[in-house]
Amino acid sequence: MRVGVLTGGGDCPGLNAVIRAIVRKGVQEYGHAFTGFRDGWRGPLEDDTVRLDIPAVRGILPRGGTILGSSRTNPLTAPDGVRRIKDTLAKRDVEALITIGGEDTLGVAARLSGEYGIPCVGVPKTIDNDLSATDYTFGFDTAVGIATEAIDRLHTTAESHMRVLVVEVMGRHAGWIALHSGLAGGANVILIPEQRFDVEQVCSWVSSRFRASYAPIVVVAEGAVPRDGDMVLKDETLDSFGHVRLSGVGEWLAKEIEKRTGKEARTTVLGHVQRGGTPSAFDRWLATRFGLHAIDAVQDGDFGTMVALRGTDIVRVPIGEATARLKTVDPRLYAEAGVFFG
């Protein structure tokens, strides 16, 4: 069998580990051949391929990013998108497609498999950890580690100057990165999209920290929204899936804190630093296991499924189950962190 592989959406640490595991097991145990499609769904749309065999995946386990490239291309909105993908797969003799991505990439895979008969197997990837049906997605652990290290470093400069430091982290509409890194990094305020925040309450926590002769660290997820206002955006342009580019709440919040408390406040936006660099050991382990089980699903002909982590087991679930809704932070988990605010 010839199997296609693509990586879509934002890059993240661990993508190369998945590709490596798919190819190694697929070639060595099943005798399959592989075609890599470049830049997510753009590859099969435009018949843009790359060599994908065992020599091509040597040495890529610790590398961040993806050797296949990625993009936010949506083939369902492209002219004759489905037909063009089918034509490319037929031309390349590709009998199955492993799609590695997040909500949008896998949402396309679910429709192509369910509505158009294109045999797809999904692998969940996102630093946001917001895909339902899996306990964790690879990339998340690395992003949390990077954000936590940044918060650790910011504590010393905040206390040297006795100023407020606001740290804006990624996560889109889920607060997993903010909650995990904020708690691990000893932040004094953590703001997540799942709970609208009161600016006056934030300022009260900040002032309480100063009264204790410490400088506060405020961690805010890029999708967090003030109680009396709308989402703060720097750029309201939409990508091909209809998403806005989130960012700006950190800078806005720092100005509000400074205005209301009279204390100097600065913002650090971690941005794409969280997506880059070498994956953590956990993400390499998880991504490798996902890859091994994804090629097993192809071998079994179990299409329309996604591999997922449940406890320590890798299971298969319908792709549609994973993309039907976002996995957001449980209010009880957020409440646990509240004891450290202020």
Short mmCIF file of C-alpha atoms in Angstrom, two decimals:
data_model
loop_
_atom_site.label_atom_id
_atom_site.label_comp_id
_atom_site.label_asym_id
_atom_site.label_seq_id
_atom_site.Cartn_x
_atom_site.Cartn_y
_atom_site.Cartn_z
CA MET A 1 0.00 0.00 0.00
CA ARG A 2 1.12 3.57 -0.65
CA VAL A 3 0.19 5.90 2.20
CA GLY A 4 0.11 9.71 2.11
CA VAL A 5 1.17 11.82 5.10
CA LEU A 6 0.55 15.52 5.72
CA THR A 7 0.92 17.98 8.61
CA GLY A 8 -1.55 20.87 8.72
CA GLY A 9 -2.23 23.96 10.81
CA GLY A 10 0.34 25.55 13.08
CA ASP A 11 3.67 23.82 13.52
CA CYS A 12 4.52 22.30 16.88
CA PRO A 13 7.22 20.20 18.52
CA GLY A 14 6.71 16.47 17.93
CA LEU A 15 5.46 16.50 14.34
CA ASN A 16 8.68 14.98 13.04
CA ALA A 17 8.53 12.24 15.67
CA VAL A 18 5.11 11.19 14.34
CA ILE A 19 6.33 11.14 10.75
CA ARG A 20 9.38 9.09 11.72
CA ALA A 21 7.31 6.49 13.61
CA ILE A 22 4.78 6.14 10.77
CA VAL A 23 7.46 5.58 8.17
CA ARG A 24 9.70 3.31 10.25
CA LYS A 25 6.92 0.92 11.25
CA GLY A 26 5.08 1.18 7.95
CA VAL A 27 8.14 0.22 5.92
CA GLN A 28 9.76 -2.26 8.30
CA GLU A 29 6.70 -4.19 9.50
CA TYR A 30 4.10 -3.73 6.77
CA GLY A 31 6.14 -3.07 3.63
CA HIS A 32 4.21 0.10 2.80
CA ALA A 33 5.53 2.99 0.73
CA PHE A 34 4.93 6.63 1.64
CA THR A 35 4.30 9.94 -0.10
CA GLY A 36 4.70 13.15 1.87
CA PHE A 37 2.46 16.07 0.94
CA ARG A 38 3.93 19.50 1.49
CA ASP A 39 2.33 22.31 3.49
CA GLY A 40 -0.77 20.60 4.84
CA TRP A 41 -3.78 20.38 2.57
CA ARG A 42 -2.03 22.51 -0.05
CA GLY A 43 0.09 19.47 -0.97
CA PRO A 44 -2.71 17.21 -2.22
CA LEU A 45 -4.53 20.22 -3.66
CA GLU A 46 -1.58 21.19 -5.85
CA ASP A 47 0.13 17.79 -6.16
CA ASP A 48 3.18 19.01 -4.24
CA THR A 49 5.00 16.00 -2.79
CA VAL A 50 8.27 15.19 -1.05
CA ARG A 51 10.25 11.95 -0.71
CA LEU A 52 9.29 10.08 2.43
CA ASP A 53 11.25 6.92 3.22
CA ILE A 54 13.50 5.67 6.02
CA PRO A 55 16.56 7.74 4.97
CA ALA A 56 14.33 10.83 4.86
CA VAL A 57 13.28 10.41 8.51
CA ARG A 58 16.67 9.65 10.04
CA GLY A 59 17.74 12.16 12.69
CA ILE A 60 14.43 14.06 12.82
CA LEU A 61 13.17 12.80 16.21
CA PRO A 62 14.51 15.78 18.24
CA ARG A 63 13.80 18.41 15.59
CA GLY A 64 10.99 20.89 16.03
CA GLY A 65 8.71 21.95 13.19
CA THR A 66 7.92 19.54 10.37
CA ILE A 67 9.98 18.27 7.45
CA LEU A 68 6.76 18.27 5.39
CA GLY A 69 5.95 21.93 5.99
CA SER A 70 2.55 23.15 7.12
CA SER A 71 -0.15 25.68 6.29
CA ARG A 72 -3.70 26.65 7.20
CA THR A 73 -5.04 25.78 3.75
CA ASN A 74 -8.72 24.76 3.72
CA PRO A 75 -9.37 22.54 0.68
CA LEU A 76 -13.12 22.61 1.27
CA THR A 77 -13.20 26.29 0.33
CA ALA A 78 -10.83 25.92 -2.64
CA PRO A 79 -12.30 25.67 -6.16
CA ASP A 80 -12.95 21.97 -6.90
CA GLY A 81 -10.95 21.16 -3.78
CA VAL A 82 -12.28 17.65 -3.18
CA ARG A 83 -11.95 16.64 -6.82
CA ARG A 84 -8.39 17.96 -6.97
CA ILE A 85 -7.42 15.97 -3.88
CA LYS A 86 -8.95 12.80 -5.30
CA ASP A 87 -7.14 13.34 -8.60
CA THR A 88 -3.79 13.80 -6.81
CA LEU A 89 -4.25 10.69 -4.68
CA ALA A 90 -5.16 8.65 -7.76
CA LYS A 91 -2.21 10.03 -9.73
CA ARG A 92 0.20 9.17 -6.89
CA ASP A 93 -1.43 5.77 -6.21
CA VAL A 94 -2.09 6.82 -2.62
CA GLU A 95 -4.63 4.48 -1.02
CA ALA A 96 -4.81 6.05 2.45
CA LEU A 97 -4.00 9.41 4.02
CA ILE A 98 -2.65 10.07 7.52
CA THR A 99 -3.50 13.63 8.54
CA ILE A 100 -1.62 15.12 11.48
CA GLY A 101 -3.17 18.30 12.82
CA GLY A 102 -5.55 20.08 15.12
CA GLU A 103 -9.22 20.98 15.05
CA ASP A 104 -9.24 22.44 11.53
CA THR A 105 -7.00 19.90 9.79
CA LEU A 106 -8.83 16.98 11.36
CA GLY A 107 -12.20 18.61 10.71
CA VAL A 108 -11.37 18.50 7.00
CA ALA A 109 -10.23 14.88 7.33
CA ALA A 110 -13.51 13.95 9.03
CA ARG A 111 -15.54 15.40 6.15
CA LEU A 112 -13.34 13.95 3.42
CA SER A 113 -13.57 10.52 5.02
CA GLY A 114 -17.23 10.62 6.01
CA GLU A 115 -18.77 12.48 3.07
CA TYR A 116 -16.40 11.89 0.17
CA GLY A 117 -14.99 8.43 0.82
CA ILE A 118 -11.33 9.45 1.08
CA PRO A 119 -9.71 6.99 3.54
CA CYS A 120 -8.18 9.10 6.34
CA VAL A 121 -6.64 8.38 9.73
CA GLY A 122 -6.08 11.31 12.10
CA VAL A 123 -3.31 12.13 14.56
CA PRO A 124 -4.08 14.88 17.13
CA LYS A 125 -1.61 17.75 17.22
CA THR A 126 -1.94 21.12 18.92
CA ILE A 127 -0.05 23.02 21.59
CA ASP A 128 -3.47 24.23 22.81
CA ASN A 129 -4.49 20.75 24.09
CA ASP A 130 -8.08 21.57 23.08
CA LEU A 131 -9.03 18.46 21.09
CA SER A 132 -11.76 16.35 22.64
CA ALA A 133 -11.44 12.56 22.89
CA THR A 134 -7.75 12.61 23.84
CA ASP A 135 -6.26 13.32 27.25
CA TYR A 136 -3.29 15.15 25.74
CA THR A 137 -2.05 16.30 22.36
CA PHE A 138 1.66 16.36 21.63
CA GLY A 139 3.20 19.83 21.52
CA PHE A 140 1.33 20.92 24.64
CA ASP A 141 3.93 19.69 27.14
CA THR A 142 6.74 21.48 25.29
CA ALA A 143 4.75 24.73 25.11
CA VAL A 144 3.99 24.59 28.84
CA GLY A 145 7.67 23.97 29.61
CA ILE A 146 8.75 26.96 27.52
CA ALA A 147 6.12 29.23 29.09
CA THR A 148 7.02 28.06 32.61
CA GLU A 149 10.71 28.77 32.05
CA ALA A 150 9.84 32.25 30.80
CA ILE A 151 7.72 32.95 33.88
CA ASP A 152 10.55 31.73 36.13
CA ARG A 153 12.92 34.19 34.46
CA LEU A 154 10.46 37.06 34.63
CA HIS A 155 10.04 36.75 38.40
CA THR A 156 13.57 38.02 38.99
CA THR A 157 13.32 41.05 36.74
CA ALA A 158 9.85 41.90 38.09
CA GLU A 159 11.17 41.89 41.64
CA SER A 160 14.33 43.81 40.72
CA HIS A 161 12.23 46.72 39.45
CA MET A 162 9.08 46.09 41.55
CA ARG A 163 6.86 46.25 38.50
CA VAL A 164 3.96 44.19 37.22
CA LEU A 165 4.83 41.78 34.43
CA VAL A 166 1.98 40.51 32.26
CA VAL A 167 2.78 37.32 30.33
CA GLU A 168 0.55 36.56 27.34
CA VAL A 169 0.53 32.91 26.29
CA MET A 170 -1.13 31.03 23.43
CA GLY A 171 -4.12 28.70 23.63
CA ARG A 172 -6.76 30.36 21.44
CA HIS A 173 -10.10 29.64 23.17
CA ALA A 174 -8.76 27.19 25.75
CA GLY A 175 -6.75 28.09 28.83
CA TRP A 176 -4.68 24.94 29.25
CA ILE A 177 -1.28 26.53 28.60
CA ALA A 178 -2.07 29.52 30.82
CA LEU A 179 -3.33 27.34 33.68
CA HIS A 180 -0.51 24.79 33.60
CA SER A 181 2.36 27.24 33.11
CA GLY A 182 0.90 29.84 35.44
CA LEU A 183 0.49 27.35 38.25
CA ALA A 184 3.90 25.76 37.64
CA GLY A 185 5.59 29.16 37.37
CA GLY A 186 4.07 30.63 40.52
CA ALA A 187 2.00 33.33 38.81
CA ASN A 188 -0.10 35.54 41.05
CA VAL A 189 -2.97 35.88 38.58
CA ILE A 190 -4.02 33.46 35.82
CA LEU A 191 -6.65 34.51 33.29
CA ILE A 192 -8.22 32.02 30.87
CA PRO A 193 -10.79 32.24 28.06
CA GLU A 194 -13.24 29.98 29.88
CA GLN A 195 -13.81 32.58 32.63
CA ARG A 196 -14.32 36.28 31.88
CA PHE A 197 -12.14 38.36 34.16
CA ASP A 198 -12.86 41.45 36.23
CA VAL A 199 -10.12 44.05 35.71
CA GLU A 200 -10.77 45.57 39.14
CA GLN A 201 -10.31 42.17 40.76
CA VAL A 202 -7.05 41.70 38.86
CA CYS A 203 -5.87 45.09 40.12
CA SER A 204 -6.85 44.12 43.67
CA TRP A 205 -4.73 40.96 43.43
CA VAL A 206 -1.84 42.99 42.00
CA SER A 207 -2.04 45.55 44.83
CA SER A 208 -2.17 42.77 47.42
CA ARG A 209 1.04 41.35 46.03
CA PHE A 210 2.79 44.71 46.28
CA ARG A 211 1.63 45.12 49.88
CA ALA A 212 3.46 41.88 50.62
CA SER A 213 6.61 43.45 49.09
CA TYR A 214 6.62 41.20 46.04
CA ALA A 215 6.20 42.03 42.36
CA PRO A 216 3.25 40.28 40.70
CA ILE A 217 3.26 38.10 37.59
CA VAL A 218 0.00 37.99 35.64
CA VAL A 219 -0.42 35.16 33.10
CA VAL A 220 -3.15 35.76 30.54
CA ALA A 221 -4.26 33.48 27.71
CA GLU A 222 -4.51 35.23 24.33
CA GLY A 223 -8.24 34.44 24.19
CA ALA A 224 -9.13 35.75 27.66
CA VAL A 225 -11.96 38.31 27.67
CA PRO A 226 -12.74 41.06 30.22
CA ARG A 227 -16.10 40.82 31.92
CA ASP A 228 -17.18 44.26 30.76
CA GLY A 229 -15.89 44.23 27.20
CA ASP A 230 -15.05 42.29 24.08
CA MET A 231 -12.10 40.18 23.05
CA VAL A 232 -9.03 42.36 22.50
CA LEU A 233 -7.48 41.89 19.04
CA LYS A 234 -4.56 43.45 17.21
CA ASP A 235 -5.62 42.04 13.85
CA GLU A 236 -9.17 41.15 12.83
CA THR A 237 -8.31 39.51 9.49
CA LEU A 238 -9.49 35.90 9.10
CA ASP A 239 -7.61 32.80 7.98
CA SER A 240 -9.08 30.25 5.54
CA PHE A 241 -10.94 28.54 8.40
CA GLY A 242 -12.52 31.80 9.57
CA HIS A 243 -10.33 32.34 12.63
CA VAL A 244 -8.99 35.70 13.78
CA ARG A 245 -5.36 36.05 14.84
CA LEU A 246 -5.46 36.34 18.61
CA SER A 247 -3.11 38.60 20.57
CA GLY A 248 -3.28 41.98 22.21
CA VAL A 249 -5.00 41.29 25.53
CA GLY A 250 -1.69 41.29 27.41
CA GLU A 251 -0.72 44.77 26.28
CA TRP A 252 -4.23 46.09 26.90
CA LEU A 253 -4.32 44.60 30.40
CA ALA A 254 -0.90 46.01 31.34
CA LYS A 255 -2.10 49.52 30.42
CA GLU A 256 -5.28 49.06 32.48
CA ILE A 257 -3.31 47.83 35.51
CA GLU A 258 -0.88 50.74 35.29
CA LYS A 259 -3.70 53.25 34.91
CA ARG A 260 -5.74 51.88 37.82
CA THR A 261 -2.97 51.04 40.31
CA GLY A 262 -0.27 53.55 39.46
CA LYS A 263 2.27 50.71 39.32
CA GLU A 264 4.51 50.28 36.28
CA ALA A 265 3.42 47.32 34.16
CA ARG A 266 5.14 45.65 31.21
CA THR A 267 4.02 42.93 28.81
CA THR A 268 5.84 39.89 27.47
CA VAL A 269 4.09 38.12 24.59
CA LEU A 270 5.63 34.67 24.21
CA GLY A 271 3.94 34.04 20.87
CA HIS A 272 5.57 31.57 18.50
CA VAL A 273 8.44 30.87 20.90
CA GLN A 274 6.01 28.38 22.48
CA ARG A 275 5.67 26.47 19.20
CA GLY A 276 9.32 26.18 18.29
CA GLY A 277 12.41 24.29 19.23
CA THR A 278 13.09 20.73 20.28
CA PRO A 279 10.18 18.72 21.71
CA SER A 280 10.15 17.59 25.33
CA ALA A 281 10.72 13.94 26.19
CA PHE A 282 7.00 13.48 26.86
CA ASP A 283 6.03 14.94 23.49
CA ARG A 284 8.56 12.74 21.68
CA TRP A 285 7.15 9.70 23.49
CA LEU A 286 3.52 10.60 22.81
CA ALA A 287 4.09 11.61 19.19
CA THR A 288 6.01 8.40 18.51
CA ARG A 289 3.24 6.25 19.97
CA PHE A 290 0.61 8.15 17.99
CA GLY A 291 2.58 7.49 14.79
CA LEU A 292 2.94 3.77 15.52
CA HIS A 293 -0.77 3.37 16.19
CA ALA A 294 -1.80 5.52 13.22
CA ILE A 295 -0.07 3.21 10.76
CA ASP A 296 -1.67 0.25 12.56
CA ALA A 297 -5.09 1.82 11.92
CA VAL A 298 -4.22 2.18 8.24
CA GLN A 299 -3.10 -1.44 8.11
CA ASP A 300 -6.40 -2.50 9.70
CA GLY A 301 -8.41 -0.36 7.27
CA ASP A 302 -9.93 1.51 10.21
CA PHE A 303 -10.48 4.79 8.38
CA GLY A 304 -12.36 7.80 9.71
CA THR A 305 -10.66 7.31 13.08
CA MET A 306 -8.14 9.28 15.12
CA VAL A 307 -5.60 7.87 17.55
CA ALA A 308 -6.01 9.25 21.07
CA LEU A 309 -4.42 9.00 24.51
CA ARG A 310 -6.62 7.63 27.30
CA GLY A 311 -4.65 7.25 30.48
CA THR A 312 -1.56 5.46 29.18
CA ASP A 313 -3.40 3.62 26.39
CA ILE A 314 -3.59 4.67 22.75
CA VAL A 315 -7.11 4.09 21.44
CA ARG A 316 -9.02 4.88 18.26
CA VAL A 317 -11.98 7.25 18.21
CA PRO A 318 -14.08 8.69 15.36
CA ILE A 319 -12.40 11.83 14.00
CA GLY A 320 -15.73 13.61 14.26
CA GLU A 321 -15.83 12.95 18.00
CA ALA A 322 -12.53 14.76 18.46
CA THR A 323 -13.54 17.80 16.39
CA ALA A 324 -17.18 18.17 17.47
CA ARG A 325 -16.34 20.48 20.36
CA LEU A 326 -13.34 22.08 22.05
CA LYS A 327 -11.89 20.58 25.21
CA THR A 328 -11.82 23.49 27.62
CA VAL A 329 -10.61 23.93 31.19
CA ASP A 330 -12.97 22.54 33.83
CA PRO A 331 -14.02 25.33 36.25
CA ARG A 332 -12.98 23.09 39.16
CA LEU A 333 -9.40 22.94 37.88
CA TYR A 334 -9.30 26.71 37.54
CA ALA A 335 -10.73 27.13 41.04
CA GLU A 336 -7.84 25.09 42.46
CA ALA A 337 -5.37 27.71 41.23
CA GLY A 338 -7.34 30.55 42.85
CA VAL A 339 -5.71 30.03 46.25
CA PHE A 340 -2.48 31.47 44.81
CA PHE A 341 -4.01 34.64 43.32
CA GLY A 342 -3.02 37.90 44.92
#
